[in-house]
Short mmCIF file of C-alpha atoms in Angstrom, two decimals:
data_model
loop_
_atom_site.label_atom_id
_atom_site.label_comp_id
_atom_site.label_asym_id
_atom_site.label_seq_id
_atom_site.Cartn_x
_atom_site.Cartn_y
_atom_site.Cartn_z
CA MET A 31 168.83 -65.38 8.50
CA ALA A 32 171.73 -62.92 8.23
CA PHE A 33 169.58 -60.22 9.68
CA PHE A 34 168.57 -62.31 12.57
CA LYS A 35 172.33 -63.21 13.47
CA LYS A 36 173.33 -59.51 13.17
CA LEU A 37 170.50 -58.46 15.33
CA LYS A 38 171.07 -61.10 17.82
CA ASP A 39 174.79 -60.47 17.97
CA ARG A 40 174.31 -56.69 18.34
CA MET A 41 171.73 -57.34 21.15
CA PHE A 42 173.87 -60.15 22.81
CA LYS A 43 174.29 -58.54 26.09
CA SER A 44 170.60 -57.82 26.70
CA SER A 45 169.33 -61.19 25.07
CA SER A 46 171.72 -63.09 27.32
CA LYS A 47 170.41 -61.63 30.49
CA ILE A 48 166.79 -62.46 29.29
CA GLU A 49 167.76 -65.92 28.35
CA ALA A 50 169.42 -66.39 31.73
CA GLY A 51 166.46 -65.24 33.41
CA LEU A 52 164.24 -67.55 31.41
CA ASP A 53 166.60 -70.50 32.31
CA ALA A 54 166.42 -69.62 36.21
CA ILE A 55 162.63 -69.49 35.93
CA VAL A 56 162.46 -72.71 34.19
CA GLU A 57 165.05 -74.55 36.48
CA ASP A 58 163.33 -73.18 39.71
CA GLY A 59 160.72 -76.12 40.40
CA GLY A 60 161.35 -77.70 37.09
CA VAL A 61 161.63 -81.43 36.45
CA GLU A 62 164.18 -83.01 34.34
CA GLU A 63 162.78 -84.96 31.31
CA ASP A 64 164.24 -87.08 28.50
CA ALA A 65 164.84 -84.84 25.55
CA ALA A 66 163.87 -87.55 23.20
CA ALA A 67 160.55 -88.16 25.00
CA SER A 68 160.09 -84.41 25.07
CA LEU A 69 160.60 -84.45 21.37
CA VAL A 70 157.99 -87.32 20.98
CA THR A 71 155.63 -85.45 23.12
CA GLU A 72 156.13 -82.30 21.16
CA SER A 73 155.82 -84.38 17.93
CA ALA A 74 152.53 -85.99 19.27
CA ALA A 75 151.27 -82.53 20.27
CA ILE A 76 152.12 -81.38 16.68
CA ASP A 77 150.31 -84.34 15.22
CA ALA A 78 147.13 -83.81 17.50
CA ALA A 79 147.26 -80.03 16.42
CA GLU A 80 147.44 -81.16 12.86
CA ILE A 81 144.69 -83.62 13.09
CA GLU A 82 142.54 -80.98 15.09
CA ALA A 83 143.35 -78.45 12.34
CA GLN A 84 142.31 -81.05 9.75
CA ALA A 85 139.24 -81.87 11.56
CA GLN A 86 138.37 -78.20 12.00
CA ALA A 87 139.20 -77.79 8.30
CA ALA A 88 136.86 -80.66 7.62
CA LEU A 89 134.28 -79.15 9.95
CA ASP A 90 134.73 -75.75 8.14
CA GLU A 91 134.31 -77.34 4.77
CA GLN A 92 131.17 -79.19 5.93
CA ALA A 93 129.93 -75.99 7.35
CA ALA A 94 130.51 -74.39 4.13
CA VAL A 95 128.71 -77.15 2.21
CA VAL A 96 125.82 -76.80 4.88
CA ALA A 97 125.79 -72.99 4.32
CA GLN A 98 125.66 -73.45 0.75
CA GLU A 99 122.90 -76.05 1.01
CA ASN A 100 121.10 -73.72 3.37
CA ALA A 101 121.66 -70.92 0.99
CA ARG A 102 120.18 -73.06 -1.78
CA ILE A 103 117.16 -74.03 0.18
CA ALA A 104 116.64 -70.49 1.17
CA GLU A 105 116.89 -69.44 -2.56
CA TYR A 106 114.47 -72.25 -3.39
CA GLU A 107 111.92 -71.32 -0.73
CA ARG A 108 112.07 -67.69 -1.81
CA LYS A 109 111.20 -68.62 -5.44
CA VAL A 110 108.52 -70.86 -3.95
CA LEU A 111 107.10 -67.89 -1.84
CA ALA A 112 107.54 -65.65 -4.97
CA ALA A 113 105.61 -68.25 -6.88
CA GLU A 114 102.94 -68.53 -4.28
CA ARG A 115 102.53 -64.73 -4.22
CA VAL A 116 102.30 -64.52 -7.78
CA GLU A 117 99.63 -67.34 -7.79
CA ALA A 118 97.77 -65.49 -4.77
CA GLN A 119 97.84 -62.31 -6.85
CA ARG A 120 96.53 -64.20 -9.94
CA GLN A 121 93.71 -66.02 -7.78
CA HIS A 122 92.86 -62.53 -6.17
CA ALA A 123 92.62 -61.02 -9.55
CA ALA A 124 90.44 -63.81 -10.78
CA ASP A 125 88.21 -63.57 -7.64
CA LEU A 126 87.90 -59.69 -8.39
CA GLU A 127 87.00 -60.58 -11.83
CA ASP A 128 84.19 -63.13 -10.70
CA VAL A 129 83.01 -60.68 -8.24
CA ALA A 130 82.77 -57.94 -11.02
CA GLU A 131 81.13 -60.27 -13.39
CA ALA A 132 78.44 -61.31 -10.34
CA GLU A 133 77.85 -57.76 -9.72
CA GLU A 134 77.54 -56.93 -13.54
CA ARG A 135 75.05 -59.64 -13.94
CA ASP A 136 73.02 -58.55 -10.66
CA ARG A 137 73.05 -54.97 -12.24
CA LEU A 138 71.78 -56.14 -15.52
CA ALA A 139 69.09 -58.29 -13.74
CA ALA A 140 68.13 -55.24 -11.75
CA ASP A 141 67.98 -53.04 -14.64
CA ALA A 142 65.88 -55.66 -16.41
CA ARG A 143 63.53 -55.86 -13.35
CA ARG A 144 63.15 -52.09 -13.14
CA ALA A 145 62.46 -51.95 -16.82
CA GLU A 146 59.84 -54.47 -16.48
CA ASP A 147 58.25 -52.62 -13.40
CA VAL A 148 58.42 -49.38 -15.49
CA GLN A 149 56.70 -51.16 -18.44
CA GLN A 150 53.91 -52.68 -16.12
CA GLU A 151 53.40 -49.27 -14.49
CA SER A 152 53.26 -47.73 -17.72
CA GLU A 153 50.81 -50.21 -18.94
CA ALA A 154 48.67 -49.76 -15.65
CA ARG A 155 48.61 -46.23 -16.20
CA LYS A 156 47.68 -46.48 -19.70
CA ALA A 157 44.84 -48.86 -18.57
CA GLU A 158 43.73 -46.42 -15.65
CA MET A 159 43.68 -43.42 -18.15
CA ALA A 160 41.75 -45.51 -20.51
CA ARG A 161 39.21 -46.40 -17.77
CA GLN A 162 38.99 -43.00 -16.54
CA ALA A 163 38.42 -41.76 -20.14
CA SER A 164 35.65 -44.34 -20.50
CA VAL A 165 34.14 -43.26 -17.11
CA ALA A 166 34.38 -39.55 -18.13
CA ALA A 167 32.76 -40.29 -21.44
CA ALA A 168 30.06 -42.13 -19.94
CA GLU A 169 29.41 -39.37 -17.34
CA GLU A 170 29.54 -36.64 -19.99
CA ALA A 171 26.99 -38.80 -21.90
CA GLN A 172 24.88 -38.96 -18.95
CA ARG A 173 25.35 -35.24 -18.36
CA ALA A 174 24.29 -34.55 -22.03
CA ASP A 175 21.21 -36.90 -21.53
CA LYS A 176 20.15 -35.06 -18.44
CA LEU A 177 20.71 -31.74 -20.24
CA ARG A 178 18.55 -32.96 -23.07
CA GLN A 179 15.84 -34.21 -20.73
CA ALA A 180 16.04 -30.90 -18.78
CA GLU A 181 15.65 -28.94 -22.12
CA ALA A 182 12.88 -31.17 -23.23
CA GLY A 183 11.05 -30.66 -20.01
CA ARG A 184 11.53 -26.99 -20.05
CA ARG A 185 10.26 -26.82 -23.29
CA ALA A 186 7.35 -28.84 -22.40
CA GLU A 187 6.63 -26.64 -19.38
CA GLU A 188 6.78 -23.65 -21.61
CA ALA A 189 4.48 -25.09 -24.17
CA ARG A 190 2.13 -25.97 -21.26
CA LEU A 191 2.13 -22.46 -19.88
CA GLU A 192 1.66 -21.03 -23.31
CA GLU A 193 -1.30 -23.20 -23.74
CA GLU A 194 -2.82 -22.32 -20.58
CA ARG A 195 -2.28 -18.47 -21.27
CA ALA A 196 -4.04 -18.95 -24.60
CA ALA A 197 -6.92 -20.91 -23.01
CA ARG A 198 -7.34 -18.28 -20.37
CA GLU A 199 -7.20 -15.46 -22.79
CA LYS A 200 -9.83 -17.29 -25.01
CA ALA A 201 -11.95 -17.89 -22.02
CA ALA A 202 -11.83 -14.22 -20.90
CA LYS A 203 -12.60 -12.94 -24.43
CA PRO A 204 -16.28 -11.75 -24.66
CA GLY A 205 -18.64 -13.12 -27.55
CA LEU A 206 -20.14 -10.95 -30.29
CA ILE A 207 -23.25 -9.78 -28.43
CA GLY A 208 -21.21 -8.99 -25.14
CA ARG A 209 -18.82 -6.87 -27.25
CA LEU A 210 -21.68 -5.10 -28.94
CA MET A 211 -23.55 -4.43 -25.75
CA GLY A 212 -20.45 -3.39 -24.08
CA ARG A 213 -20.71 -6.22 -21.60
CA GLY A 214 -18.26 -9.11 -20.68
CA ASP A 215 -15.15 -7.10 -20.77
CA ALA A 216 -12.25 -9.61 -20.92
CA LYS A 217 -10.17 -9.79 -17.72
CA THR A 218 -6.82 -8.53 -18.15
CA VAL A 219 -3.63 -10.32 -17.30
CA VAL A 220 -0.54 -8.10 -16.56
CA ARG A 221 2.87 -9.38 -17.96
CA ARG A 222 6.29 -8.08 -17.63
CA GLU A 223 9.44 -8.53 -19.82
CA LEU A 224 12.00 -10.69 -17.97
CA ASP A 225 15.07 -8.35 -17.95
CA ASP A 226 17.99 -7.61 -15.71
CA ASP A 227 15.89 -5.19 -13.50
CA MET A 228 13.20 -7.78 -12.96
CA LEU A 229 15.69 -10.52 -12.29
CA GLU A 230 17.42 -8.19 -9.58
CA ARG A 231 14.13 -7.47 -7.81
CA LEU A 232 13.16 -11.18 -7.92
CA GLU A 233 16.64 -11.90 -6.29
CA GLU A 234 16.10 -9.29 -3.51
CA LEU A 235 12.72 -10.93 -2.99
CA LEU A 236 14.01 -14.36 -2.35
CA ILE A 237 16.87 -12.90 -0.23
CA SER A 238 14.28 -11.16 1.97
CA ALA A 239 12.65 -14.64 2.32
CA ASP A 240 15.79 -16.05 3.87
CA MET A 241 16.86 -17.85 1.08
CA GLY A 242 20.33 -16.38 1.04
CA VAL A 243 22.39 -14.65 -1.76
CA ASP A 244 23.91 -17.67 -3.27
CA THR A 245 20.83 -19.52 -3.47
CA ALA A 246 18.68 -16.84 -4.62
CA LEU A 247 21.23 -15.93 -7.46
CA ARG A 248 21.26 -19.64 -8.64
CA VAL A 249 17.33 -19.67 -8.52
CA THR A 250 16.89 -16.79 -10.62
CA SER A 251 19.75 -17.60 -12.94
CA ASN A 252 17.97 -20.91 -13.77
CA MET A 253 14.51 -19.27 -14.15
CA ALA A 254 15.89 -16.88 -16.57
CA GLU A 255 17.67 -19.52 -18.72
CA GLY A 256 15.95 -19.65 -22.07
CA ARG A 257 13.26 -17.06 -20.90
CA PHE A 258 15.08 -14.04 -20.86
CA GLY A 259 13.39 -11.29 -22.77
CA LYS A 260 10.03 -12.99 -22.65
CA ARG A 261 6.90 -11.43 -21.04
CA LEU A 262 5.71 -13.38 -17.89
CA SER A 263 2.79 -12.97 -15.60
CA THR A 264 2.70 -13.22 -11.77
CA GLN A 265 1.21 -16.80 -12.23
CA GLU A 266 3.84 -17.92 -14.60
CA ILE A 267 6.62 -16.58 -12.40
CA LYS A 268 5.17 -18.43 -9.46
CA GLU A 269 5.06 -21.65 -11.37
CA LEU A 270 8.59 -21.34 -12.55
CA LEU A 271 9.91 -20.36 -9.02
CA ALA A 272 8.02 -23.30 -7.52
CA ALA A 273 9.41 -25.68 -10.02
CA GLU A 274 12.97 -24.53 -9.40
CA ILE A 275 12.42 -24.73 -5.65
CA THR A 276 11.13 -28.28 -5.98
CA ARG A 277 14.06 -29.25 -8.14
CA ILE A 278 16.48 -28.04 -5.37
CA MET A 279 14.38 -29.90 -2.61
CA GLU A 280 13.66 -33.15 -4.20
CA PRO A 281 16.90 -34.83 -3.61
CA VAL A 282 16.90 -34.03 0.25
CA ALA A 283 13.24 -35.10 0.76
CA ARG A 284 13.70 -38.44 2.47
CA PRO A 285 12.10 -39.97 5.63
CA MET A 286 14.29 -40.86 8.60
CA PRO A 287 15.60 -44.36 7.79
CA LEU A 288 14.58 -47.31 10.00
CA TYR A 289 17.02 -50.36 10.44
CA PRO A 290 16.48 -54.01 11.92
CA THR A 291 18.80 -53.18 14.66
CA LYS A 292 17.21 -53.01 18.03
CA PRO A 293 17.08 -50.66 19.53
CA GLN A 294 17.85 -48.14 16.73
CA VAL A 295 19.38 -45.19 18.70
CA VAL A 296 18.29 -41.83 17.46
CA LEU A 297 20.37 -38.91 19.03
CA VAL A 298 18.45 -35.72 18.79
CA VAL A 299 20.46 -32.44 18.80
CA GLY A 300 19.42 -28.76 18.53
CA VAL A 301 19.77 -25.51 20.43
CA ASN A 302 17.56 -24.55 23.29
CA GLY A 303 14.19 -23.39 21.98
CA SER A 304 14.42 -24.98 18.63
CA GLY A 305 11.46 -27.26 19.37
CA LYS A 306 13.71 -30.27 19.94
CA THR A 307 11.88 -31.72 23.04
CA THR A 308 8.53 -31.26 21.38
CA THR A 309 9.65 -32.79 18.22
CA ILE A 310 10.89 -35.83 20.14
CA GLY A 311 7.48 -36.30 21.73
CA LYS A 312 5.73 -36.15 18.28
CA LEU A 313 8.12 -38.60 16.71
CA ALA A 314 7.66 -41.04 19.43
CA SER A 315 3.96 -40.55 19.25
CA GLN A 316 3.84 -41.18 15.54
CA PHE A 317 6.28 -44.07 15.65
CA GLN A 318 4.42 -45.76 18.47
CA ALA A 319 1.18 -45.31 16.46
CA ALA A 320 2.85 -47.03 13.53
CA GLY A 321 3.45 -50.09 15.68
CA LYS A 322 6.97 -49.35 16.90
CA LYS A 323 7.91 -49.91 20.37
CA VAL A 324 9.72 -46.52 21.69
CA VAL A 325 11.59 -45.40 24.61
CA ILE A 326 12.63 -41.94 25.33
CA ALA A 327 15.73 -40.84 27.38
CA ALA A 328 15.60 -37.19 28.90
CA GLY A 329 19.27 -36.49 28.32
CA ASP A 330 18.92 -32.72 28.89
CA THR A 331 19.52 -33.25 32.65
CA PHE A 332 20.40 -29.53 33.10
CA ARG A 333 17.03 -28.29 32.29
CA ALA A 334 14.08 -29.53 34.45
CA ALA A 335 11.52 -28.06 32.04
CA ALA A 336 12.76 -30.29 29.12
CA VAL A 337 12.37 -33.44 31.33
CA GLU A 338 8.86 -32.44 32.44
CA GLN A 339 7.74 -31.79 28.77
CA LEU A 340 9.04 -35.21 27.58
CA GLN A 341 7.18 -36.79 30.41
CA VAL A 342 4.00 -35.21 29.24
CA TRP A 343 4.53 -36.21 25.78
CA GLY A 344 5.40 -39.81 26.97
CA ASP A 345 2.17 -39.93 29.00
CA ARG A 346 0.17 -38.86 25.91
CA ALA A 347 1.53 -41.65 23.61
CA GLY A 348 2.19 -44.14 26.18
CA VAL A 349 6.02 -44.18 25.74
CA PRO A 350 8.36 -44.73 28.69
CA VAL A 351 10.66 -41.69 29.61
CA LEU A 352 13.70 -42.61 31.36
CA THR A 353 15.12 -39.57 33.53
CA ALA A 354 18.03 -38.79 35.87
CA PRO A 355 18.19 -36.37 38.64
CA GLU A 356 18.92 -32.83 37.48
CA GLY A 357 22.50 -32.09 36.89
CA SER A 358 23.49 -35.75 36.57
CA ASP A 359 25.72 -37.23 33.80
CA PRO A 360 23.75 -37.61 30.53
CA ALA A 361 26.10 -40.10 29.23
CA SER A 362 25.40 -42.46 32.14
CA LEU A 363 21.67 -42.08 31.47
CA ALA A 364 22.19 -42.71 27.68
CA TYR A 365 24.01 -46.01 28.73
CA ASP A 366 21.14 -47.03 31.19
CA ALA A 367 18.46 -46.29 28.62
CA MET A 368 20.17 -48.44 25.99
CA GLU A 369 20.20 -51.44 28.48
CA GLN A 370 16.53 -50.69 29.35
CA ALA A 371 15.52 -50.67 25.78
CA GLY A 372 17.37 -53.69 25.15
CA ARG A 373 15.61 -55.35 27.98
CA ASP A 374 12.19 -54.15 26.87
CA GLY A 375 12.87 -55.19 23.14
CA ALA A 376 12.24 -51.67 22.16
CA ASP A 377 12.34 -50.69 18.40
CA LEU A 378 13.60 -47.14 18.87
CA LEU A 379 15.48 -45.24 21.62
CA MET A 380 15.36 -41.49 21.07
CA ILE A 381 17.89 -39.61 23.32
CA ASP A 382 17.41 -35.82 24.00
CA THR A 383 20.47 -33.75 24.46
CA ALA A 384 21.20 -30.30 25.76
CA GLY A 385 21.68 -27.36 23.49
CA ARG A 386 23.86 -24.74 25.10
CA LEU A 387 25.84 -23.37 22.28
CA GLN A 388 27.05 -20.43 24.35
CA ASN A 389 29.21 -23.20 26.10
CA ARG A 390 30.30 -24.92 22.81
CA ALA A 391 33.42 -26.58 24.50
CA ASP A 392 31.17 -28.26 27.03
CA LEU A 393 28.45 -29.12 24.70
CA MET A 394 31.07 -30.71 22.44
CA GLU A 395 32.51 -32.80 25.27
CA GLU A 396 29.15 -33.85 26.40
CA LEU A 397 27.87 -35.01 22.98
CA GLN A 398 31.13 -36.90 22.35
CA LYS A 399 30.93 -38.55 25.82
CA ILE A 400 27.41 -39.71 25.11
CA VAL A 401 28.40 -41.30 21.73
CA ARG A 402 31.73 -42.84 23.35
CA VAL A 403 29.57 -44.32 26.18
CA ILE A 404 26.53 -45.68 23.95
CA ARG A 405 29.14 -47.20 21.62
CA LYS A 406 30.32 -49.35 24.31
CA LYS A 407 26.78 -51.24 24.01
CA ASP A 408 26.67 -50.83 20.22
CA PRO A 409 29.63 -49.71 18.14
CA ASP A 410 27.38 -48.53 15.42
CA ALA A 411 25.31 -46.08 17.54
CA PRO A 412 23.85 -43.74 17.20
CA HIS A 413 22.32 -44.95 14.02
CA ASN A 414 20.66 -41.51 13.27
CA THR A 415 21.54 -38.02 14.37
CA LEU A 416 18.78 -35.55 13.76
CA LEU A 417 19.33 -31.88 14.08
CA VAL A 418 16.05 -29.85 14.86
CA LEU A 419 16.07 -26.28 13.55
CA ASP A 420 13.74 -23.23 14.27
CA ALA A 421 12.61 -21.75 11.04
CA THR A 422 12.26 -18.52 12.74
CA THR A 423 15.95 -17.92 13.15
CA GLY A 424 16.30 -17.51 9.43
CA GLN A 425 19.96 -17.53 7.95
CA ASN A 426 21.20 -18.16 11.55
CA ALA A 427 20.08 -21.91 10.82
CA LEU A 428 22.98 -22.27 8.36
CA SER A 429 25.75 -21.49 11.05
CA GLN A 430 23.76 -24.07 13.41
CA VAL A 431 23.93 -26.72 10.89
CA LYS A 432 27.72 -26.01 10.44
CA THR A 433 28.41 -25.98 14.06
CA PHE A 434 26.60 -29.26 14.91
CA GLN A 435 28.10 -31.07 11.83
CA GLU A 436 31.34 -30.19 13.77
CA LEU A 437 30.02 -31.39 17.00
CA ALA A 438 28.17 -34.46 15.89
CA ASP A 439 27.73 -36.63 12.77
CA VAL A 440 24.43 -35.14 11.66
CA THR A 441 22.46 -37.45 9.39
CA GLY A 442 19.10 -35.57 8.87
CA LEU A 443 17.21 -32.24 9.66
CA ILE A 444 13.82 -31.48 11.02
CA MET A 445 12.53 -27.85 10.36
CA THR A 446 10.04 -26.45 13.12
CA LYS A 447 7.84 -23.39 13.60
CA LEU A 448 7.09 -22.85 9.90
CA ASP A 449 3.62 -21.65 11.23
CA GLY A 450 5.13 -18.52 12.94
CA THR A 451 6.96 -15.55 11.72
CA ALA A 452 9.36 -17.73 9.58
CA LYS A 453 9.84 -16.96 5.90
CA GLY A 454 10.74 -20.43 4.96
CA GLY A 455 13.38 -19.72 2.30
CA VAL A 456 16.28 -20.76 4.65
CA LEU A 457 15.05 -24.55 4.05
CA VAL A 458 15.98 -24.02 0.48
CA ALA A 459 19.15 -22.54 1.28
CA LEU A 460 19.92 -25.53 3.78
CA ALA A 461 19.24 -27.85 0.93
CA ASP A 462 21.25 -26.11 -1.63
CA LYS A 463 24.32 -25.55 0.71
CA PHE A 464 24.49 -28.78 2.58
CA GLY A 465 22.31 -31.44 0.89
CA LEU A 466 21.46 -33.12 4.19
CA PRO A 467 18.25 -35.12 4.29
CA ILE A 468 15.25 -33.17 5.35
CA HIS A 469 12.89 -35.73 7.17
CA ALA A 470 9.95 -33.63 8.48
CA ILE A 471 8.64 -30.05 8.99
CA GLY A 472 6.63 -28.65 11.87
CA VAL A 473 3.63 -26.28 11.59
CA GLY A 474 2.01 -26.31 14.97
CA GLU A 475 1.92 -27.92 18.46
CA GLN A 476 -0.30 -30.90 17.68
CA ILE A 477 1.03 -34.45 17.02
CA ASP A 478 -0.12 -34.27 13.32
CA ASP A 479 1.52 -30.84 12.77
CA LEU A 480 4.77 -32.59 12.23
CA ALA A 481 4.63 -34.12 8.82
CA PRO A 482 7.10 -35.65 6.30
CA PHE A 483 8.73 -33.22 4.02
CA ASP A 484 6.96 -32.83 0.50
CA PRO A 485 8.98 -30.52 -1.73
CA GLU A 486 6.21 -29.63 -4.10
CA ASP A 487 3.83 -28.77 -1.24
CA PHE A 488 6.72 -26.80 0.48
CA ALA A 489 7.38 -24.92 -2.84
CA ALA A 490 3.84 -24.13 -3.68
CA ALA A 491 3.31 -22.86 -0.07
CA LEU A 492 6.55 -20.77 -0.02
CA THR A 493 5.57 -19.18 -3.57
CA GLY A 494 1.70 -18.66 -2.84
CA LEU A 495 1.11 -20.98 -5.75
CA ASP A 496 -2.49 -22.77 -5.56
CA ARG A 497 -2.37 -26.60 -6.00
#
């Protein structure tokens, strides 16, 4: 207070001026009021301010309480969220554990199924191996039995030959009077030891007869088995050779099969000049004579002579021959012939085909087209596909069989012209290499010159053995 008074006193002059200025300002336009009322007013104002301050303080206190409550609630919510997160993590961990357990169960089940499959497969393999072993043992027993039978047959044949030789020698031996008189000299039989040189000369002989190298080697090897070093005559060699050829030919000597299907379609193939057309005419005549109703389709439309030749054979046998203009589509003729044969109730339909091997691609397409077209009428046609071979072509017949097997599904063979310059051995090679059925052989131009194949007669004729 002293300091204030000192300051006021020292600044009296300046403060008095301000004070005067303030008074002037208040007085200018001011209204006089009662001082007591002013004091009351001021007191009321002060009381109002205090009340407002108290209210504000109450509000501030309430706000503080609310803030504290909000903080408490926020802390509670934070703890709840934290607890929920912990629970969610625990649940997630539990779910992962469940998934892992399920996957492990699935894996164990899959492993068990795989183990069961492996066990079943192993048992199946063992059973199959046992079955195969049983089959192999049965086959081995059959082979052993066949070998025993073959050996017994060979020994029996040797004994028979030896008996015949002894009988011939005894019959040729002169009596006592004859020997004394110098008459009745015994007829000699020349024999030679079966050695490597003799076998080689036999192989060369068979090869020169169109039998082929492989077949000739096989035949001579079988002949020499158990006889090497023995002395054999020409007659005995013929008998052995004929027996071996018969053994090769017997499995393929089968007639052309006949089926209940009507018409049974027989597709005849072969190169030009093989005797195919003549063979069709002979077969048709023979089947017709056996009570079968036959129709011929002259499918070689590119060769007028073939059509005319079939017509001649048809007239001889009373067999209808269906033809088409020269150069027309053979497949269309084959289809029409199937319809005609069906209407006529024919048992057999024999279809001639072209044989132009120089145009192999065209021939293949033509044969395939014929087969496609006739299968529209009968999905199983042709029921037989016969390949006609010319015996005079020798080893070339092997390549023809291979070619026509590629062009058509050959089911059987017919060999013609064995009466000419043919050596015949190629038929043995065909049987040995391909195993196709040989239905018939031809030895002339007459109808009865085409006969079913007899392996024993053929072997005897080929070796010059008297029967």
